[in-house]
Coordinates of C-alpha atoms and ligand atoms in Angstrom, one line a residue:
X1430 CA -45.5 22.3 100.9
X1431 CA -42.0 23.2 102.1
X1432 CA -40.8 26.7 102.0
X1433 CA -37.1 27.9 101.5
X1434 CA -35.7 31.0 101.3
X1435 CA -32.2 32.1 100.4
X1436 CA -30.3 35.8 99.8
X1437 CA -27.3 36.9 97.7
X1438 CA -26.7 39.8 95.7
X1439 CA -26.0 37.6 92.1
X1440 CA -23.5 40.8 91.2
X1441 CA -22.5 39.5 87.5
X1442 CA -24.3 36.1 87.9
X1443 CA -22.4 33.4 87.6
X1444 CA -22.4 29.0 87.8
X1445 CA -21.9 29.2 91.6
X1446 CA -25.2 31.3 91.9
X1447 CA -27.0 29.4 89.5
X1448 CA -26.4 26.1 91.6
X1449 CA -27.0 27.5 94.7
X1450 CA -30.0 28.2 93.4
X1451 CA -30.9 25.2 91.6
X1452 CA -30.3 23.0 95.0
X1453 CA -31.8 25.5 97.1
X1454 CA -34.9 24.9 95.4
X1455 CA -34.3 21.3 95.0
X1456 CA -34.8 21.5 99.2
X1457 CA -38.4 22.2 98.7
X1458 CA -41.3 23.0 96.6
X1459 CA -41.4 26.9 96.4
X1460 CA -38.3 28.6 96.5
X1461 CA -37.9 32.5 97.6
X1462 CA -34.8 34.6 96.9
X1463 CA -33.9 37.8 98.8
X1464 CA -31.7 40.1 96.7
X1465 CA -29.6 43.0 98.3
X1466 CA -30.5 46.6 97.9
X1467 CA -27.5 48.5 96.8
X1468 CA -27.6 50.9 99.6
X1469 CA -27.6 47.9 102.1
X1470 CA -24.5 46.5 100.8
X1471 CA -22.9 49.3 101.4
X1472 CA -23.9 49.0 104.7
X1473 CA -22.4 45.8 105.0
X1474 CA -19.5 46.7 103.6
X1475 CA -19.8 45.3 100.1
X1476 CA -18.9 47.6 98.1
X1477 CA -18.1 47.8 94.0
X1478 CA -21.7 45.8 93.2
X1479 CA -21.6 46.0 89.5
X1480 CA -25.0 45.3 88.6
X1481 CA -28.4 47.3 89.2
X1482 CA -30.5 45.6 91.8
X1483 CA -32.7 45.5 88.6
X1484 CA -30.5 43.6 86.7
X1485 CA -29.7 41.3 89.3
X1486 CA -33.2 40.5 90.0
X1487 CA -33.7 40.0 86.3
X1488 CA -30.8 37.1 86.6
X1489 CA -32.2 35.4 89.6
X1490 CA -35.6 35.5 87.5
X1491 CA -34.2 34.1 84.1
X1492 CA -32.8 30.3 85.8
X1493 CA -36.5 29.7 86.8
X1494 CA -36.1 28.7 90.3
X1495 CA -37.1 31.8 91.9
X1496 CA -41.1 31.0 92.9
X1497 CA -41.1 34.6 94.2
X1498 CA -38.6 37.1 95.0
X1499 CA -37.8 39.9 97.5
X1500 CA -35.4 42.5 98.4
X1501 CA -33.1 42.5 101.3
X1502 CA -32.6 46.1 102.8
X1503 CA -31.5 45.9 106.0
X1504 CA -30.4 43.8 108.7
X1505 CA -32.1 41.8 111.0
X1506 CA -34.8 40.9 107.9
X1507 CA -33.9 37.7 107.8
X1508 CA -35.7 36.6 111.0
X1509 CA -38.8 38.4 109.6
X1510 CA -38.7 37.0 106.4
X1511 CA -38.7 33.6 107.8
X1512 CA -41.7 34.5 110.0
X1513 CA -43.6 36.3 107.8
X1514 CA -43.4 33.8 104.8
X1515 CA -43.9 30.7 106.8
X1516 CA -40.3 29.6 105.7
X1517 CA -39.2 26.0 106.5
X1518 CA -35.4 25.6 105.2
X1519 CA -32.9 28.5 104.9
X1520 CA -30.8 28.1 102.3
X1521 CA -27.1 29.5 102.0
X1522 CA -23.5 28.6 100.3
X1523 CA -21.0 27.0 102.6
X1524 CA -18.9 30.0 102.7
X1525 CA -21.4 31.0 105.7
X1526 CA -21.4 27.9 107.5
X1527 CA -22.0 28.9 111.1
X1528 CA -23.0 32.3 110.6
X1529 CA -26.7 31.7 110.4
X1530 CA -27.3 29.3 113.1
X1531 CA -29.1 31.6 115.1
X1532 CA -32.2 30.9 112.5
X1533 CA -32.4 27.5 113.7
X1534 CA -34.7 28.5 116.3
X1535 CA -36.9 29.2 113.2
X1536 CA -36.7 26.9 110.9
X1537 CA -33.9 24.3 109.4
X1538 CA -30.8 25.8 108.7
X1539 CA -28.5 24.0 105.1
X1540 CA -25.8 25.1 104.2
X1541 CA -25.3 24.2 100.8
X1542 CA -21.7 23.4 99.4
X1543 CA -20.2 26.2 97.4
X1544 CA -19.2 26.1 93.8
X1545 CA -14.7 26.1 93.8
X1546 CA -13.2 28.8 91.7
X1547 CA -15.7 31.2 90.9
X1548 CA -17.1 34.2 92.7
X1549 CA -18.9 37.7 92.0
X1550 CA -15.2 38.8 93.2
X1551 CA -13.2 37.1 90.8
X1552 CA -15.3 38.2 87.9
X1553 CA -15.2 41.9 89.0
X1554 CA -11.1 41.7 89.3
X1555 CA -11.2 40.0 85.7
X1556 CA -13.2 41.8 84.3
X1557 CA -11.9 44.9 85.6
X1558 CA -8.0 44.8 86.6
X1559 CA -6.5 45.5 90.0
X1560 CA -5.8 49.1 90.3
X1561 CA -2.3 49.6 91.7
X1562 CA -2.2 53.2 93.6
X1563 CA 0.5 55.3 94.7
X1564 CA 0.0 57.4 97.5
X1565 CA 1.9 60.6 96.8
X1566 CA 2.4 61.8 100.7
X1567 CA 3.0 59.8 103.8
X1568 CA 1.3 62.3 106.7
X1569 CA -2.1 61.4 109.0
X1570 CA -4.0 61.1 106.0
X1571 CA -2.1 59.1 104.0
X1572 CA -2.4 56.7 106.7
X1573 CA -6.0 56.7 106.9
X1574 CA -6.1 55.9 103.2
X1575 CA -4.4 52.6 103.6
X1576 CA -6.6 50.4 105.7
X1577 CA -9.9 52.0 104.2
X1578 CA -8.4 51.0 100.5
X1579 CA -7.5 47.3 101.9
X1580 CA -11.6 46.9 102.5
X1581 CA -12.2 48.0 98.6
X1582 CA -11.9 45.2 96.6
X1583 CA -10.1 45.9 93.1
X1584 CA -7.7 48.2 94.1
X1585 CA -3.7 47.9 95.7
X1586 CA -1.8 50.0 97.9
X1587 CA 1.1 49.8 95.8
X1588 CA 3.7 52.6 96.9
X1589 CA 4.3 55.9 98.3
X1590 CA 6.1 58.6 97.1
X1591 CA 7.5 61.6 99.0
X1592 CA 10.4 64.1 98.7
X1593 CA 11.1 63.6 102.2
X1594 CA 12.7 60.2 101.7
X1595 CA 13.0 58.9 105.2
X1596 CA 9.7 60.0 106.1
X1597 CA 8.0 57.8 102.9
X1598 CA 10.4 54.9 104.2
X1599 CA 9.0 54.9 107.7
X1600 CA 5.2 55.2 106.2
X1601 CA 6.3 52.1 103.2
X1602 CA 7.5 50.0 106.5
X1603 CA 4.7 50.7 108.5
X1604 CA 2.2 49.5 106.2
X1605 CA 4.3 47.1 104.1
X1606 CA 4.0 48.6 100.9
X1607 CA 7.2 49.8 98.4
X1608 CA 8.2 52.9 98.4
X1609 CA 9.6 55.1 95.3
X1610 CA 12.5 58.0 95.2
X1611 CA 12.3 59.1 92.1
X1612 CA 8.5 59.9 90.7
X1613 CA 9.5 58.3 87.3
X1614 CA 9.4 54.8 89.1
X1615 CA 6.8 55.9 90.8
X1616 CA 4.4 56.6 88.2
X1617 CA 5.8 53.4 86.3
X1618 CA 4.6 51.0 89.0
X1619 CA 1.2 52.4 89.7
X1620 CA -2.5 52.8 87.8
X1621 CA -3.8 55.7 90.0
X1622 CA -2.4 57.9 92.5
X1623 CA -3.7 59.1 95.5
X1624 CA -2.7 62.7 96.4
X1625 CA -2.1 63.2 100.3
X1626 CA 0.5 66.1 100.2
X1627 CA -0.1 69.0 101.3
X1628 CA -2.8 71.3 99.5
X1629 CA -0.3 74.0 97.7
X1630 CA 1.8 71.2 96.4
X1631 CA -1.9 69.2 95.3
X1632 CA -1.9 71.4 91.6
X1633 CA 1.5 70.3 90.5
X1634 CA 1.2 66.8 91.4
X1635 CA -1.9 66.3 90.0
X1636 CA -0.6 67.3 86.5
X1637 CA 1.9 65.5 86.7
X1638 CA 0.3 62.1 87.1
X1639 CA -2.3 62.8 84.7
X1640 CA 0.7 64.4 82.1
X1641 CA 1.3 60.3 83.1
X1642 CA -1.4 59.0 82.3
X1643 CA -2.8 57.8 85.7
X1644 CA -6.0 58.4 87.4
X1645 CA -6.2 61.0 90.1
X1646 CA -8.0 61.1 93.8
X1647 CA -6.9 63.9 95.7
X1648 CA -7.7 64.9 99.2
X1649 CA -9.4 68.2 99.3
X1650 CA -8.7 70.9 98.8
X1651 CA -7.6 69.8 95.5
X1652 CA -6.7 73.5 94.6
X1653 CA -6.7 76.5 96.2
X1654 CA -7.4 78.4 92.4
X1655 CA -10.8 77.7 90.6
X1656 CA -8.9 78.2 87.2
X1657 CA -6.4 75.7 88.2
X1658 CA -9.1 73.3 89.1
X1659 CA -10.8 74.0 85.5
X1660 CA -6.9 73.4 83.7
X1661 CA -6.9 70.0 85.2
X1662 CA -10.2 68.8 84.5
X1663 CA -9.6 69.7 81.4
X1664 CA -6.3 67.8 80.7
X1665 CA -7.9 64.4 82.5
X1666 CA -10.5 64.8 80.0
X1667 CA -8.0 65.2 77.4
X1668 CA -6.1 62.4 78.9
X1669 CA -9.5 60.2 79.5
X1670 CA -8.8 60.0 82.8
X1671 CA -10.1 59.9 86.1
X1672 CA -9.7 63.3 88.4
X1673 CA -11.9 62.9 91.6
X1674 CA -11.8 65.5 94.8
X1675 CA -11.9 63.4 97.9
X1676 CA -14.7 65.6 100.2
X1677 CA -15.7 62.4 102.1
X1678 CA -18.9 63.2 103.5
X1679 CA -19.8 63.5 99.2
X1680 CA -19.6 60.2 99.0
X1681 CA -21.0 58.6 102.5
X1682 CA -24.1 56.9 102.0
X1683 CA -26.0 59.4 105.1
X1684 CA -25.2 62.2 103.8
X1685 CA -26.2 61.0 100.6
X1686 CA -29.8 60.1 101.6
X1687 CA -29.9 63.6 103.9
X1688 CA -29.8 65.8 100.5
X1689 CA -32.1 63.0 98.9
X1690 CA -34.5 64.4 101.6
X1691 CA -33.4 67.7 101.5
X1692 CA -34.3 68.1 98.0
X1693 CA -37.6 66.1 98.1
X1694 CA -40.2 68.7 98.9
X1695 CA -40.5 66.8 102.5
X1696 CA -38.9 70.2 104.2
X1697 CA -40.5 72.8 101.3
X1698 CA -38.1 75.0 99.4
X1699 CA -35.1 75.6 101.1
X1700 CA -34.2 79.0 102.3
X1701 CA -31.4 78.8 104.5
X1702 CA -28.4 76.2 105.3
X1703 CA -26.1 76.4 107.8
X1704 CA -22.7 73.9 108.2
X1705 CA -20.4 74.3 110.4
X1706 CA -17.3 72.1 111.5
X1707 CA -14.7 72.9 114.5
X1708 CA -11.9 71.0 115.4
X1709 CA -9.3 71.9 118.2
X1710 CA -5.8 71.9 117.1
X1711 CA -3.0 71.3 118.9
X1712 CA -0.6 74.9 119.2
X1713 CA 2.4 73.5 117.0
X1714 CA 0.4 71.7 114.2
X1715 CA 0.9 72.6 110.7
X1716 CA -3.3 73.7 110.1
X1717 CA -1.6 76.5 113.1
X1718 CA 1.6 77.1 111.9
X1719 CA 1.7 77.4 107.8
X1720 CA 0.9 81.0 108.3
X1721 CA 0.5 80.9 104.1
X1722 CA -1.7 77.5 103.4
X1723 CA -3.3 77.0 106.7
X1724 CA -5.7 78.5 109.1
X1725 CA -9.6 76.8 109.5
X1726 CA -10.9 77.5 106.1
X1727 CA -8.4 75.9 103.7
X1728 CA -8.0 72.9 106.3
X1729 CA -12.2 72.5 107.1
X1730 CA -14.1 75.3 104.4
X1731 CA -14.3 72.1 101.8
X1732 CA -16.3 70.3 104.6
X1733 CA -18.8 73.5 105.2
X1734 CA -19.0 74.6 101.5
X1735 CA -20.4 71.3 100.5
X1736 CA -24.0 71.0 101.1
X1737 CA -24.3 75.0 100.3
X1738 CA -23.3 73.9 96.7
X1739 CA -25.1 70.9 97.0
X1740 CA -28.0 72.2 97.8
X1741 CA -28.1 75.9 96.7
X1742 CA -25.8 75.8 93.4
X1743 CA -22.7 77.7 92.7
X1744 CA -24.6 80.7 91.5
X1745 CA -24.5 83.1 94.7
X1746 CA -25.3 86.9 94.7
X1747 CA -23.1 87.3 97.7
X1748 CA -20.2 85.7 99.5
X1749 CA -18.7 87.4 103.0
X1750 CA -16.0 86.3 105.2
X1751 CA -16.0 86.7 108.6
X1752 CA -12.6 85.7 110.5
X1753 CA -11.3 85.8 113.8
X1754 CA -7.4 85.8 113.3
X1755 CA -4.9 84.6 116.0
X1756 CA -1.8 86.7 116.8
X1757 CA 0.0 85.7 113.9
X1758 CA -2.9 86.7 111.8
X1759 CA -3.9 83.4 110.7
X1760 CA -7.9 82.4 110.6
X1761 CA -8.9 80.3 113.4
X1762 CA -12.4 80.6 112.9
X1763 CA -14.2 81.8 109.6
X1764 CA -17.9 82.0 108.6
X1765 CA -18.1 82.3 105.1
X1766 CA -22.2 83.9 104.3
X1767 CA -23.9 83.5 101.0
X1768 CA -26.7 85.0 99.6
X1769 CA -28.7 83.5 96.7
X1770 CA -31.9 84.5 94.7
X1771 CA -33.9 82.0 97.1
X1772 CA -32.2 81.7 100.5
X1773 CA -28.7 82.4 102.9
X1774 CA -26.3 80.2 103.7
X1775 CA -23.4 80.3 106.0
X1776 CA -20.5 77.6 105.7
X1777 CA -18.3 78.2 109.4
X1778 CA -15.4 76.5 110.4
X1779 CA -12.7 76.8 113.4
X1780 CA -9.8 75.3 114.5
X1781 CA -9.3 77.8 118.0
X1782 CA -12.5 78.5 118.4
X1783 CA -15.1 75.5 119.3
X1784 CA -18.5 75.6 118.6
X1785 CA -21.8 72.9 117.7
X1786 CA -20.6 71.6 114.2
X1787 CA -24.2 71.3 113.2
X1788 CA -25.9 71.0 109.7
X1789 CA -29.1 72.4 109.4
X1790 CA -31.0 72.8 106.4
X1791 CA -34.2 75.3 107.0
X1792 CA -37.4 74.7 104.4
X1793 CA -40.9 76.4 104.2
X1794 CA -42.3 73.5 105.4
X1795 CA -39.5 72.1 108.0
X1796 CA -36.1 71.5 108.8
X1797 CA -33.4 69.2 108.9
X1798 CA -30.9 69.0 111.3
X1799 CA -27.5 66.6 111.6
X1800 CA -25.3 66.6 114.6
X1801 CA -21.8 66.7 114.6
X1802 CA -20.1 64.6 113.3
X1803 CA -21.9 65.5 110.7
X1804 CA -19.6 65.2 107.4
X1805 CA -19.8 61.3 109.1
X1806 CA -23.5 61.6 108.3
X1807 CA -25.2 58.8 110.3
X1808 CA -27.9 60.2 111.8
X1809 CA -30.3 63.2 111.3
X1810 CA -33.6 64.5 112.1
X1811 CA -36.4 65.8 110.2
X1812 CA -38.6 68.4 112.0
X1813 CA -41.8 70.6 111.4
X1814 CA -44.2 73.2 112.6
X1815 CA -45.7 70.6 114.8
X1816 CA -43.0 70.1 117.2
X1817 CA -44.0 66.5 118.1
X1818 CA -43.8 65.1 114.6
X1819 CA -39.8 64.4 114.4
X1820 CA -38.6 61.8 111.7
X1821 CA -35.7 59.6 112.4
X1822 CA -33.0 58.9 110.1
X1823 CA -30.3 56.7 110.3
X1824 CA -27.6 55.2 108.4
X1825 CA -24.3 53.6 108.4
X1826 CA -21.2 55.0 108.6
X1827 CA -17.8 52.2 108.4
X1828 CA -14.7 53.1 109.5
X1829 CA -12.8 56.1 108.9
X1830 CA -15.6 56.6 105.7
X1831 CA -12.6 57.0 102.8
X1832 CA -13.8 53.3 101.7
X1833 CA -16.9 55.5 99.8
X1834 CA -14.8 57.4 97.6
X1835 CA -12.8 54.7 97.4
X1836 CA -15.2 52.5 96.1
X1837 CA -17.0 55.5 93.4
X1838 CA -13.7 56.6 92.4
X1839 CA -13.1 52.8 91.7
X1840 CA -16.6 52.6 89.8
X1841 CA -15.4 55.8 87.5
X1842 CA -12.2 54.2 86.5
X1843 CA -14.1 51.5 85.9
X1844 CA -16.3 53.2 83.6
X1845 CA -19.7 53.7 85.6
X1846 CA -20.1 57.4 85.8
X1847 CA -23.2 57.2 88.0
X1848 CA -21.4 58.3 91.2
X1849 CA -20.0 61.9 89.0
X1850 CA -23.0 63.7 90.5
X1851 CA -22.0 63.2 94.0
X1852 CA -19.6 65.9 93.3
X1853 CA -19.5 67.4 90.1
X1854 CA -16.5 69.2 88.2
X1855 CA -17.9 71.6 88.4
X1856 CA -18.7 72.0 92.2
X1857 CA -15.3 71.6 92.9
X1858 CA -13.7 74.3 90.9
X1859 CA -16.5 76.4 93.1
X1860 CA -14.9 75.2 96.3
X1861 CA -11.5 76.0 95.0
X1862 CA -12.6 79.3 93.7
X1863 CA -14.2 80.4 97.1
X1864 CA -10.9 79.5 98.9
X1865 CA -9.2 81.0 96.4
X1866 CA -11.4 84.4 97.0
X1867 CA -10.7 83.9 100.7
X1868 CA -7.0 83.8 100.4
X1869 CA -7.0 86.7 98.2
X1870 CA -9.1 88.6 100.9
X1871 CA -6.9 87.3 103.7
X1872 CA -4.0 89.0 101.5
X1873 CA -2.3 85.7 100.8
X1874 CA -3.2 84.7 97.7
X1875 CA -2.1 81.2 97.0
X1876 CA 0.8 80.5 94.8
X1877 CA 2.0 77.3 93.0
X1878 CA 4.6 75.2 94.8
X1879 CA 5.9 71.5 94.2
Ligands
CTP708 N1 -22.3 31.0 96.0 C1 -21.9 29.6 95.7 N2 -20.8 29.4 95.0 C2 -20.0 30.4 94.6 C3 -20.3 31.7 94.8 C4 -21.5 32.0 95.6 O1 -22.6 28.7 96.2 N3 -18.9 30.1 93.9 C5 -23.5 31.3 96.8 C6 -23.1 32.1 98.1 O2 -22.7 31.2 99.1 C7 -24.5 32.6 98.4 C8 -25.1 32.9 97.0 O3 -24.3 32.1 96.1 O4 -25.3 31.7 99.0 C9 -25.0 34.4 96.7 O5 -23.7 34.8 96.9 P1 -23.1 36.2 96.5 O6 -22.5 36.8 97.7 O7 -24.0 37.0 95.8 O8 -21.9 35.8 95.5 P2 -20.3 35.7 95.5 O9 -19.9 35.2 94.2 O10 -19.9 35.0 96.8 O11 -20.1 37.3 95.7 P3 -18.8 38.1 96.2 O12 -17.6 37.5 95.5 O13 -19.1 39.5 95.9 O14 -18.7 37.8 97.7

């Protein structure tokens, strides 16, 4: 009997699948098919699957070639798979042709010929049009946007928009992409905007686009006022459409499976959590300078706030700042401490002051604890009483990590909501209030400028 095997992820299954299939099986007399896990194209960069791995299976099952099918996770399963199922021929469109000759030494290698003119892709962009966005802003963030949106397929770096004329024209040049004087053309040209400005400017711009009609991603913090926040969730809603808070480490796929954990029981209930994120800054740069709208805590606290909301709620008993100011009085290092009806929490951040940048989240039964970088959650350990029992997780991370929230933002507009509880509304109007309670303490309360 001759054994094949072949893997795909058959995302909205289509004519070249089902001949890929048919021949594959047409190789030998019992055909196996390996479909991706969701999480593990991710990992591969393959982002904007549209189908459940259920439903994907489900299509594999109904052409009737499948013998027996299995699910692909990670890397490196191939060569295991072929062992383990005493596999003969691998099977695989030409579009990999050369790319899996290192199974030869395992078994015969085909490479079957694609089918021209259709592709899980194409579908995707049919069925769901290109989003064009304009990037409102052309700083160092803006600029990390662009390449990570070039690696999501379904959107377009269409524009950039900024005030400061000659500064949007040096960013359009740089990354060949158009750029817009006047916001009127602006919003005409584009679908979505990405907002990159800087954070007091974030409320007005955001209305404004939505007042537009287009869908929003803003870099955090998207306000500096929880009732703001609130007022423009509200009018997207009204406007049915998309505002999303880009907190990066909500969206990476680590961090993701870390509060997975976290919340599992594995650790017990948790009683305390403790983030903290320091970055040096230059003297000179505007986090230093902006002695209104910067300092470590509106620049990092949306970082270190995160997994205390995540993982302990919004409802605190307690909230106290604790700053170290530099001469001109601005926070260059701030512990913000909670207390809650079942733990504490403390959410630190510097940008003078350096410390561990660890994540640590402390149960009755164990602990878990992240390195920094660990709002680039890739790794982290679980821990017990036992000191000897440590369990290893890991995960990838791609790039600068904006290619996430990219992608879920990208899922929303395209109606799936299931990534909304990777940061909820609601959860960010609690950031914006806490950094609006800060500001208020600091005795600059934060004001509304465009
Ligand atoms: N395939 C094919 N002909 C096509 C499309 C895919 O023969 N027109 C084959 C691929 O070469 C692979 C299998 O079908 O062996 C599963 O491919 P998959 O990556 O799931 O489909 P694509 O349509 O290529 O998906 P995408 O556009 O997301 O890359």
């Amino acid at each position: 009997m001759t054994r094949v095997i072949t893997y795909g992820t058959f995302d909205l299954f289509h004519e070249g699948h089902y001949r890929l299939l048919q021949r594959a099986k047409g190789l030998g007399d019992y055909l196996i098919v390996g479909v991706t896990t969701e999480a593990y194209d991710k990992a591969r960069g393959k982002l904007n699957v549209v189908d459940s791995l259920v439903t994907r299976i489900e299509n594999v099952k109904k052409t009737g070639f499948a013998d027996e099918i299995v699910i692909e996770e990670t890397q490196g399963q191939k060569v295991n798979d072929i062992k383990k199922f005493h596999i003969d021929v691998f099977a695989i469109g030409s579009d990999w042709t050369g790319a899996f000759d290192y199974l030869k030494d395992y078994c015969r290698v085909a490479y079957l010929e694609r089918t021209r003119n259709i592709s899980s892709t194409m579908l995707r962009e049919k069925n769901s049009p290109i989003q064009r966005i304009g990037i409102i802003g052309s700083g160092r963030i803006a600029a990390r946007f662009l390449p990570e949106a070039r690696l999501v397929s379904g959107v377009s770096a269409q524009g950039v928009y900024n005030p400061h004329t000659e500064s949007a024209r040096r960013f359009a040049d740089q990354w060949d992409i158009n750029v817009y004087e006047e916001t009127e053309a602006f919003y005409e040209a584009v679908d979505a905007v990405y907002v990159a400005s800087p954070h007091e400017t974030h409320y007005g711009y955001i209305r404004d686009a939505l007042a537009h009609g287009k869908h929003v991603l803003c870099e955090k913090p998207m306000t500096l006022k929880q009732r703001q926040a609130e007022e423009l969730f509200g009018l997207a809603r009204e406007k049915g459409r998309i505002l999303f808070e880009g907190i990066k480490t909500a969206y990476c796929p680590g961090f993701h499976k870390l509060l997975g954990i976290a919340c599992s029981g594995t650790i017990g209930s948790i009683r305390n959590v403790e983030a903290c994120f320091t970055k040096l800054e230059r003297a000179g740069s505007r986090e230093l300078t902006d002695t209104v709208y910067g300092g470590s805590f509106t620049e990092l606290g949306s970082y270190v706030l995160l997994p205390v909301l995540k993982l302990f709620g919004k409802a605190y008993e307690e909230l106290r700042f604790d700053t170290i100011r530099d001469e001109k009085g601005l926070d260059i290092f701030t512990k913000a401490s909670f207390r809650y009806p079942s733990g504490i929490a403390t959410a630190t951040c510097g940008l003078g002051v350096k410390s561990e940048g660890r994540l640590l989240v402390a149960g009755t039964k164990g602990y878990i604890v992240a390195e920094a970088p660990w709002w680039k959650t890739s790794y982290f350990e679980v821990h017990y009483e036992d000191a000897g029992r440590v369990e290893k997780y890991s995960e990838t991370f791609l790039g600068d990590g904006l290619r996430y929230e990219i992608s879920d933002f990208l899922s929303m507009i395209n109606g799936s909501s299931s990534s909304e509880f990777k940061l909820t509304r609601g959860e960010s109007a609690a950031v914006a209030g806490i950094l609006e309670r800060f500001l208020e303490e600091e005795g600059r309360p934060a004001q509304e400028r465009q």
